[in-house]
Short mmCIF file of C-alpha atoms in Angstrom, two decimals:
data_model
loop_
_atom_site.label_atom_id
_atom_site.label_comp_id
_atom_site.label_asym_id
_atom_site.label_seq_id
_atom_site.Cartn_x
_atom_site.Cartn_y
_atom_site.Cartn_z
CA MET A 1 45.81 -75.03 29.26
CA SER A 2 45.52 -74.48 25.62
CA THR A 3 47.54 -71.61 23.39
CA ALA A 4 47.97 -73.95 20.27
CA GLN A 5 46.29 -70.98 18.40
CA VAL A 6 49.08 -68.76 19.47
CA PRO A 7 52.52 -68.75 17.15
CA ALA A 8 55.26 -69.33 20.02
CA GLY A 9 57.86 -66.62 21.15
CA ALA A 10 55.26 -63.69 19.69
CA THR A 11 56.51 -60.75 20.84
CA ALA A 12 56.32 -56.85 20.67
CA ALA A 13 57.90 -55.64 17.77
CA SER A 14 58.93 -51.66 19.48
CA ASP A 15 58.57 -49.13 22.16
CA ASP A 16 54.60 -48.44 22.17
CA VAL A 17 53.29 -50.83 24.05
CA ALA A 18 52.11 -50.24 27.57
CA LEU A 19 50.27 -52.34 30.33
CA VAL A 20 47.11 -49.80 31.96
CA LEU A 21 46.76 -51.72 35.44
CA THR A 22 43.55 -50.27 37.49
CA GLY A 23 42.82 -50.62 41.01
CA GLY A 24 40.07 -52.59 43.65
CA GLY A 25 42.21 -54.07 46.33
CA ALA A 26 42.57 -57.54 46.19
CA ARG A 27 41.54 -58.03 43.12
CA GLY A 28 44.31 -56.40 41.86
CA ALA A 29 45.60 -60.96 41.90
CA TYR A 30 43.22 -61.30 38.70
CA GLN A 31 46.11 -59.27 36.99
CA VAL A 32 48.84 -61.07 38.13
CA GLY A 33 46.52 -63.81 36.38
CA VAL A 34 46.43 -62.06 33.27
CA LEU A 35 50.39 -61.27 32.94
CA ARG A 36 50.44 -64.82 33.72
CA TRP A 37 49.16 -66.02 30.85
CA LEU A 38 51.45 -63.65 28.81
CA ALA A 39 54.70 -64.38 30.50
CA ARG A 40 53.26 -68.22 29.05
CA THR A 41 52.55 -67.03 26.22
CA PHE A 42 54.24 -64.50 24.90
CA PRO A 43 57.98 -65.33 27.25
CA THR A 44 60.07 -62.73 25.23
CA LEU A 45 57.60 -60.63 25.75
CA ARG A 46 59.14 -56.45 26.45
CA VAL A 47 56.25 -54.33 28.04
CA PRO A 48 58.27 -50.47 28.07
CA ILE A 49 55.10 -48.84 29.30
CA ILE A 50 53.48 -49.35 32.82
CA THR A 51 50.76 -47.30 34.32
CA GLY A 52 49.24 -48.20 37.53
CA VAL A 53 46.94 -46.84 39.82
CA SER A 54 45.88 -48.65 43.54
CA ALA A 55 46.25 -51.99 43.57
CA GLY A 56 47.19 -51.82 39.89
CA ALA A 57 50.20 -49.13 40.73
CA VAL A 58 51.76 -52.17 43.35
CA ASN A 59 51.70 -54.37 40.22
CA ALA A 60 52.98 -51.98 37.80
CA GLY A 61 55.47 -50.71 40.80
CA HIS A 62 57.28 -54.43 41.17
CA LEU A 63 57.28 -55.05 37.54
CA ALA A 64 58.99 -52.15 36.64
CA GLY A 65 61.35 -52.98 38.99
CA HIS A 66 61.71 -55.94 38.84
CA HIS A 67 65.45 -57.14 36.87
CA GLY A 68 64.73 -59.75 35.01
CA SER A 69 62.36 -61.21 31.72
CA PHE A 70 58.77 -60.36 31.66
CA PRO A 71 57.82 -64.05 32.69
CA GLN A 72 60.55 -63.34 35.73
CA ALA A 73 58.98 -59.95 36.88
CA VAL A 74 55.51 -61.87 36.81
CA SER A 75 56.43 -65.38 38.21
CA GLU A 76 57.83 -63.24 41.41
CA LEU A 77 55.18 -60.67 41.46
CA GLU A 78 52.34 -63.99 41.51
CA GLY A 79 54.73 -65.42 44.63
CA LEU A 80 54.88 -61.98 46.59
CA TRP A 81 50.41 -62.29 45.82
CA ARG A 82 50.56 -65.63 47.06
CA GLN A 83 52.09 -64.57 50.55
CA LEU A 84 50.25 -61.71 50.77
CA THR A 85 48.04 -61.70 53.41
CA LEU A 86 45.73 -59.81 55.96
CA GLU A 87 48.46 -59.36 58.52
CA ASN A 88 51.45 -58.06 55.55
CA VAL A 89 48.53 -54.85 55.06
CA PHE A 90 47.57 -53.85 57.90
CA ARG A 91 47.51 -54.32 61.28
CA LEU A 92 45.25 -56.84 62.63
CA SER A 93 45.38 -56.81 66.63
CA PRO A 94 42.24 -56.76 68.26
CA PRO A 95 43.47 -54.16 70.65
CA THR A 96 44.72 -51.78 67.48
CA LEU A 97 41.38 -52.48 65.96
CA ALA A 98 39.39 -51.61 68.49
CA TRP A 99 41.63 -48.36 69.71
CA SER A 100 41.28 -47.05 65.98
CA GLY A 101 36.95 -47.52 66.27
CA ALA A 102 37.14 -45.98 70.10
CA ARG A 103 39.32 -42.49 68.68
CA TRP A 104 37.30 -42.45 65.86
CA ALA A 105 34.21 -42.47 67.51
CA ALA A 106 35.43 -39.89 70.16
CA ARG A 107 36.68 -37.78 67.18
CA LEU A 108 32.55 -38.15 65.55
CA LEU A 109 31.29 -37.02 69.43
CA SER A 110 33.26 -34.25 70.34
CA GLY A 111 31.47 -31.60 68.40
CA GLY A 112 34.48 -30.25 67.82
CA LEU A 113 34.70 -28.43 71.89
CA LEU A 114 37.16 -30.76 73.00
CA PRO A 115 40.40 -31.60 71.52
CA ARG A 116 40.05 -33.53 68.58
CA PRO A 117 41.68 -36.89 68.01
CA ASP A 118 44.06 -37.42 65.68
CA VAL A 119 43.06 -39.78 63.41
CA ARG A 120 43.90 -40.85 59.89
CA ALA A 121 42.09 -44.26 58.62
CA LEU A 122 40.55 -47.09 60.43
CA LEU A 123 43.34 -49.10 59.41
CA ASN A 124 46.98 -49.06 59.91
CA THR A 125 48.72 -50.15 56.47
CA GLN A 126 53.11 -49.62 58.20
CA PRO A 127 52.32 -53.60 57.29
CA LEU A 128 52.06 -52.99 53.87
CA ARG A 129 54.78 -50.43 54.17
CA ASP A 130 57.53 -52.82 55.00
CA TYR A 131 55.93 -56.06 52.50
CA LEU A 132 56.40 -53.81 49.78
CA GLU A 133 59.98 -52.42 50.58
CA GLU A 134 61.02 -55.58 51.42
CA ALA A 135 59.55 -56.68 47.41
CA TYR A 136 61.13 -53.86 45.37
CA ALA A 137 63.87 -54.64 47.24
CA ALA A 138 64.43 -50.50 48.06
CA VAL A 139 66.60 -48.77 48.84
CA GLN A 140 65.89 -45.61 51.39
CA GLY A 141 62.50 -46.40 49.44
CA GLU A 142 63.37 -45.67 46.64
CA ILE A 143 62.36 -48.63 43.64
CA THR A 144 65.92 -48.63 42.33
CA GLY A 145 64.96 -51.33 39.44
CA VAL A 146 62.74 -48.41 37.54
CA ASP A 147 65.92 -46.52 37.03
CA TYR A 148 68.58 -49.72 36.44
CA ASN A 149 66.00 -50.97 33.69
CA LEU A 150 65.15 -47.42 32.73
CA ARG A 151 69.21 -46.86 31.88
CA ARG A 152 69.37 -50.85 30.65
CA GLY A 153 66.64 -49.38 27.72
CA THR A 154 64.09 -52.47 28.56
CA LEU A 155 61.33 -49.94 30.48
CA LYS A 156 60.70 -46.57 28.56
CA ALA A 157 58.40 -45.44 31.39
CA VAL A 158 56.69 -46.34 34.29
CA ALA A 159 53.58 -44.18 35.68
CA ILE A 160 51.54 -44.20 39.39
CA SER A 161 48.51 -42.30 39.69
CA THR A 162 47.54 -40.62 42.72
CA THR A 163 44.67 -37.96 44.22
CA ASP A 164 46.15 -34.52 46.09
CA TYR A 165 43.83 -34.14 48.67
CA SER A 166 45.04 -30.05 48.81
CA THR A 167 43.81 -29.53 45.02
CA GLY A 168 41.71 -32.64 44.55
CA GLU A 169 44.08 -32.43 41.35
CA SER A 170 45.01 -36.49 39.99
CA VAL A 171 48.96 -36.00 40.17
CA VAL A 172 50.57 -39.00 37.64
CA TRP A 173 53.65 -39.68 39.39
CA VAL A 174 56.42 -40.44 36.56
CA GLN A 175 60.04 -41.69 35.60
CA GLY A 176 61.53 -42.43 32.09
CA ARG A 177 63.59 -40.76 29.55
CA GLY A 178 62.71 -38.86 26.51
CA LEU A 179 59.62 -38.02 28.60
CA ARG A 180 57.48 -34.49 27.92
CA PRO A 181 55.53 -32.98 31.31
CA TRP A 182 51.63 -32.50 30.37
CA SER A 183 49.11 -30.71 32.40
CA ARG A 184 45.23 -30.98 31.98
CA PRO A 185 42.77 -29.40 33.97
CA ARG A 186 42.65 -30.92 37.47
CA ARG A 187 45.17 -33.39 36.45
CA ARG A 188 48.66 -33.30 35.68
CA ALA A 189 51.97 -35.21 35.81
CA VAL A 190 55.35 -34.77 37.74
CA HIS A 191 58.32 -36.13 37.12
CA THR A 192 60.18 -37.98 40.30
CA ARG A 193 61.98 -40.75 40.95
CA LEU A 194 59.53 -43.42 41.82
CA THR A 195 59.46 -44.83 46.10
CA VAL A 196 57.07 -46.86 48.13
CA GLU A 197 55.62 -43.90 48.95
CA HIS A 198 54.48 -43.26 45.26
CA VAL A 199 52.42 -46.72 45.79
CA MET A 200 51.07 -46.67 49.32
CA ALA A 201 49.80 -43.16 48.06
CA SER A 202 48.39 -44.15 45.15
CA ALA A 203 47.14 -47.25 46.74
CA ALA A 204 45.63 -45.28 49.75
CA ILE A 205 41.63 -45.96 50.05
CA PRO A 206 39.57 -43.32 51.81
CA LEU A 207 38.94 -43.63 54.95
CA PHE A 208 40.32 -47.37 55.22
CA PHE A 209 44.32 -46.93 54.49
CA PRO A 210 45.88 -43.84 55.23
CA ALA A 211 47.11 -40.73 53.00
CA VAL A 212 50.37 -39.86 52.51
CA ARG A 213 52.80 -37.76 52.54
CA ILE A 214 54.66 -35.96 49.89
CA GLY A 215 56.58 -33.50 49.49
CA ARG A 216 54.08 -30.46 51.15
CA SER A 217 51.45 -32.34 49.99
CA TRP A 218 48.96 -35.38 51.39
CA TYR A 219 47.79 -38.34 48.74
CA GLY A 220 44.79 -41.17 48.36
CA ASP A 221 43.70 -43.19 46.21
CA GLY A 222 44.85 -42.14 42.73
CA GLY A 223 41.56 -43.64 41.27
CA MET A 224 39.55 -40.84 42.98
CA GLN A 225 39.75 -38.10 39.88
CA LEU A 226 41.34 -40.67 37.44
CA THR A 227 38.72 -39.23 34.89
CA ALA A 228 41.44 -40.46 32.23
CA PRO A 229 43.01 -43.62 32.55
CA LEU A 230 44.27 -44.64 29.35
CA SER A 231 45.86 -40.79 29.61
CA PRO A 232 49.60 -41.13 31.00
CA ALA A 233 50.33 -44.55 28.70
CA LEU A 234 48.90 -42.48 25.43
CA HIS A 235 51.29 -39.32 27.08
CA LEU A 236 53.89 -42.07 27.41
CA GLY A 237 53.88 -43.04 23.73
CA ALA A 238 51.71 -46.34 24.34
CA ARG A 239 50.64 -46.82 20.30
CA ARG A 240 49.16 -50.64 22.01
CA ILE A 241 47.28 -50.88 25.02
CA ILE A 242 46.97 -53.43 27.00
CA ALA A 243 44.22 -52.77 30.16
CA ILE A 244 42.96 -55.04 33.15
CA SER A 245 40.20 -53.70 34.85
CA THR A 246 39.45 -55.40 37.79
CA ARG A 247 35.28 -55.32 37.23
CA TYR A 248 32.97 -57.06 36.64
CA GLU A 249 30.30 -56.96 34.92
CA GLN A 250 26.87 -58.72 33.83
CA PRO A 251 26.25 -60.06 30.61
CA GLY A 252 23.54 -58.64 28.92
CA ARG A 253 21.75 -55.51 28.77
CA GLY A 254 19.00 -56.66 31.30
CA ARG A 255 17.76 -56.59 34.70
CA ARG A 256 20.76 -56.37 36.80
CA ARG A 257 20.11 -58.68 39.63
CA LYS A 258 19.68 -58.31 42.57
CA THR A 259 21.96 -58.54 45.63
CA VAL A 260 20.60 -57.31 48.59
CA LEU A 261 16.99 -57.73 49.58
CA GLY A 262 15.78 -54.76 52.17
CA TYR A 263 17.40 -51.50 52.90
CA PRO A 264 21.37 -51.63 52.07
CA PRO A 265 23.76 -52.59 54.94
CA PRO A 266 26.67 -49.69 54.94
CA ALA A 267 28.99 -52.21 53.10
CA THR A 268 26.69 -52.00 50.10
CA ILE A 269 26.87 -48.61 49.97
CA LEU A 270 30.65 -48.29 50.19
CA GLY A 271 31.29 -51.55 47.68
CA MET A 272 29.21 -49.19 45.38
CA LEU A 273 31.09 -45.96 46.19
CA LEU A 274 34.33 -48.03 45.93
CA ASP A 275 33.08 -49.56 42.90
CA ALA A 276 31.47 -46.43 41.33
CA VAL A 277 34.97 -44.64 41.71
CA PHE A 278 37.65 -47.03 40.86
CA LEU A 279 36.76 -49.42 38.77
CA ASP A 280 34.09 -47.91 36.21
CA LEU A 281 36.28 -45.80 33.98
CA ILE A 282 38.67 -47.77 31.73
CA GLU A 283 35.30 -48.96 29.50
CA GLN A 284 34.04 -45.62 29.41
CA ASP A 285 37.52 -43.79 28.39
CA ALA A 286 37.59 -46.32 25.98
CA ALA A 287 34.71 -45.84 24.64
CA ARG A 288 34.92 -42.64 23.91
CA LEU A 289 37.76 -43.16 22.70
CA GLU A 290 36.59 -45.40 19.88
CA ARG A 291 33.70 -43.07 18.92
CA PHE A 292 36.75 -40.03 18.47
CA ASN A 293 38.64 -42.81 16.05
CA ALA A 294 35.86 -43.50 13.96
CA LEU A 295 36.15 -40.17 12.83
CA VAL A 296 39.76 -40.40 12.43
CA ARG A 297 39.87 -43.17 9.72
CA LYS A 298 37.35 -40.60 7.79
CA LEU A 299 39.90 -38.52 7.36
CA PRO A 300 43.01 -38.80 4.88
CA GLU A 301 46.49 -39.73 6.18
CA GLU A 302 47.69 -35.74 5.26
CA ARG A 303 44.90 -33.87 7.30
CA ARG A 304 45.75 -36.85 10.17
CA GLU A 305 47.37 -33.30 11.71
CA GLY A 306 49.06 -36.08 14.63
CA LEU A 307 46.42 -37.92 15.21
CA ARG A 308 46.91 -41.34 15.61
CA ILE A 309 46.01 -44.60 16.54
CA ILE A 310 46.14 -46.53 19.38
CA ASP A 311 45.30 -50.37 19.45
CA PHE A 312 43.81 -51.52 22.31
CA VAL A 313 42.35 -54.34 24.08
CA ALA A 314 40.11 -54.06 27.93
CA LEU A 315 39.95 -57.50 29.93
CA ARG A 316 38.14 -57.35 32.83
CA PRO A 317 36.10 -60.51 35.24
CA SER A 318 34.17 -63.22 33.39
CA ARG A 319 32.65 -63.80 37.04
CA ASP A 320 31.79 -61.73 39.95
CA LEU A 321 34.77 -60.86 42.67
CA GLY A 322 32.55 -60.13 45.15
CA ARG A 323 30.52 -63.36 45.30
CA LEU A 324 33.54 -65.25 44.83
CA ALA A 325 34.78 -63.05 47.62
CA LYS A 326 31.77 -64.38 49.82
CA LYS A 327 32.85 -67.74 49.56
CA TYR A 328 36.51 -66.92 51.23
CA GLU A 329 34.88 -65.13 54.11
CA ARG A 330 34.93 -68.02 56.79
CA GLN A 331 38.89 -67.30 56.30
CA LEU A 332 38.76 -63.82 57.31
CA PRO A 333 40.60 -63.93 60.54
CA THR A 334 37.50 -64.02 63.35
CA MET A 335 38.59 -59.84 64.42
CA PHE A 336 37.82 -59.05 61.38
CA ARG A 337 35.09 -61.20 59.50
CA PHE A 338 33.26 -59.53 63.23
CA LEU A 339 33.92 -55.66 61.94
CA THR A 340 32.77 -57.22 58.20
CA ARG A 341 29.85 -58.06 58.81
CA GLY A 342 29.09 -55.52 61.85
CA LEU A 343 28.85 -53.54 58.34
CA GLY A 344 26.65 -55.88 56.54
CA THR A 345 28.57 -57.80 54.62
CA ALA A 346 26.33 -60.99 55.46
CA GLN A 347 23.23 -59.19 53.89
CA SER A 348 25.06 -59.23 50.29
CA ALA A 349 25.44 -61.96 47.73
CA SER A 350 27.75 -60.02 46.47
CA PRO A 351 29.92 -58.03 48.84
CA ASP A 352 32.05 -55.61 46.43
CA LEU A 353 33.54 -53.76 49.27
CA LEU A 354 34.80 -57.76 51.25
CA SER A 355 36.40 -58.38 47.73
CA MET A 356 38.71 -55.61 47.80
CA LEU A 357 40.01 -56.15 51.69
CA SER A 358 39.94 -60.09 51.29
CA PHE A 359 43.20 -60.49 51.27
CA ILE A 360 42.96 -63.96 51.67
CA PRO A 361 45.25 -66.62 49.76
CA ASP A 362 42.92 -69.02 48.66
CA TYR A 363 40.63 -66.30 46.80
CA VAL A 364 43.52 -64.44 45.33
CA GLU A 365 44.13 -68.12 43.87
CA ARG A 366 41.07 -68.77 42.90
CA ILE A 367 41.01 -65.20 40.95
CA MET A 368 44.69 -65.47 39.48
CA ALA A 369 42.96 -68.53 37.68
CA VAL A 370 39.84 -66.60 36.48
CA GLY A 371 42.37 -63.89 35.16
CA GLU A 372 44.28 -65.62 33.42
CA ARG A 373 41.19 -68.55 31.57
CA ASP A 374 39.48 -63.85 31.00
CA ALA A 375 43.37 -63.58 29.22
CA GLU A 376 43.57 -66.75 27.05
CA ARG A 377 39.88 -66.10 25.98
CA GLN A 378 40.98 -63.19 24.14
CA ALA A 379 43.90 -64.93 23.28
CA GLU A 380 44.13 -63.55 19.28
CA ARG A 381 42.84 -60.37 20.14
CA LEU A 382 45.89 -60.22 22.11
CA THR A 383 48.27 -61.98 20.20
CA ALA A 384 47.50 -59.57 17.18
CA LEU A 385 48.13 -56.73 19.25
CA LEU A 386 51.80 -57.53 19.99
CA GLN A 387 52.32 -58.75 16.70
CA GLY A 388 51.26 -54.88 15.49
CA SER A 389 48.20 -55.97 13.57
CA GLU A 390 45.23 -54.26 13.38
CA SER A 391 42.15 -56.14 15.08
CA THR A 392 38.48 -55.10 14.52
CA PRO A 393 36.81 -53.34 16.69
CA ASP A 394 34.78 -54.98 20.02
CA LEU A 395 32.77 -53.28 22.40
CA GLN A 396 31.93 -56.56 24.17
CA PRO A 397 32.73 -57.33 27.92
CA GLY A 398 36.32 -58.05 27.76
CA ALA A 399 38.07 -56.17 24.87
CA LEU A 400 37.79 -52.79 23.07
CA GLY A 401 39.46 -53.09 20.01
CA ASP A 402 41.42 -50.13 17.81
CA VAL A 403 40.87 -45.97 19.39
CA ALA A 404 42.35 -42.36 17.92
CA THR A 405 44.34 -39.51 19.72
CA ARG A 406 46.50 -37.57 20.03
CA GLY A 407 49.42 -37.92 22.11
CA VAL A 408 49.13 -33.79 23.16
CA GLY A 409 45.21 -33.77 24.21
CA CYS A 410 44.64 -36.38 26.02
#
């Protein structure tokens, strides 16, 4: 891939650059493709602020805790995704899946009259916990590399978003230096030393993955209540943000292409629910900030009262990752493919649910290539952002322009 128009060695100039990584299960590999392009094009790049939710939290935890340079961290993250299979994410043996299904059925049919089976999720994610413990080189669960990078000054802060099932709040777990706590209606930040449990909680897809206990509460996927995905990065002092979404949006404003004929199967409904909950909010957030930015630009500097301009580029897939997942479905283990087809994935031309659960090496490699190609298409905007030159606002798919916000008000 050509990068002739990008100055070699271009890099960020201060501690105000942030990565915002959203959710999407196996689609998180798309983010690795974007990061791969950034690491190759900007070999001296340093990203001091990193935020993640769900699959993005897995990537954020690795980047924030890696002891090497940004290109080294991305290279190792790429290797981890290439090795990530369904067996590394949850237990796949037929007896385990059958037993889980039987317990769910028993709970539904008990009617509250009989002792209820202890059912926490459809899938057992202990393999993912073990995989992350090793990948992060965690010490008693703690991602100790985060503290190391904070002390040596290459990292300013990292934030991982979760949802508190007890209160319904969005809880952002933050580790960093020189931070001030913040709290807003239905969302708050908690300073802590990040662990594998925080990442597991952020990635706990409702019903499919079990909730994780932290302290006295149980936490699940951070995307459920994260109505302002840019907020953590802004609170942590970001002035330049690269946000990587994993949601494909059909181009144009015309009628959307049909992906299901007849009555929608459960897989289609579940996929749309997860898509709406976890993947739809980055551009909505940015569009609100962009409108606010237009107002701020009309104010003279002396009257802005702390409002600041935030340069922002959002990237999202140029290919339908659901359709791509369908091409690799035959590589899924037989029992798991049997279950997903039972939910109706075969009846949809673009099964979003399947794309989130397809931890298949060939599929992962394919969507990493899509991410790398999409980043190259935005080379001019990304270069302008990282070099600190103001870019032109653009609300087309794949990139959003300058936004403004008051750091304490977002």
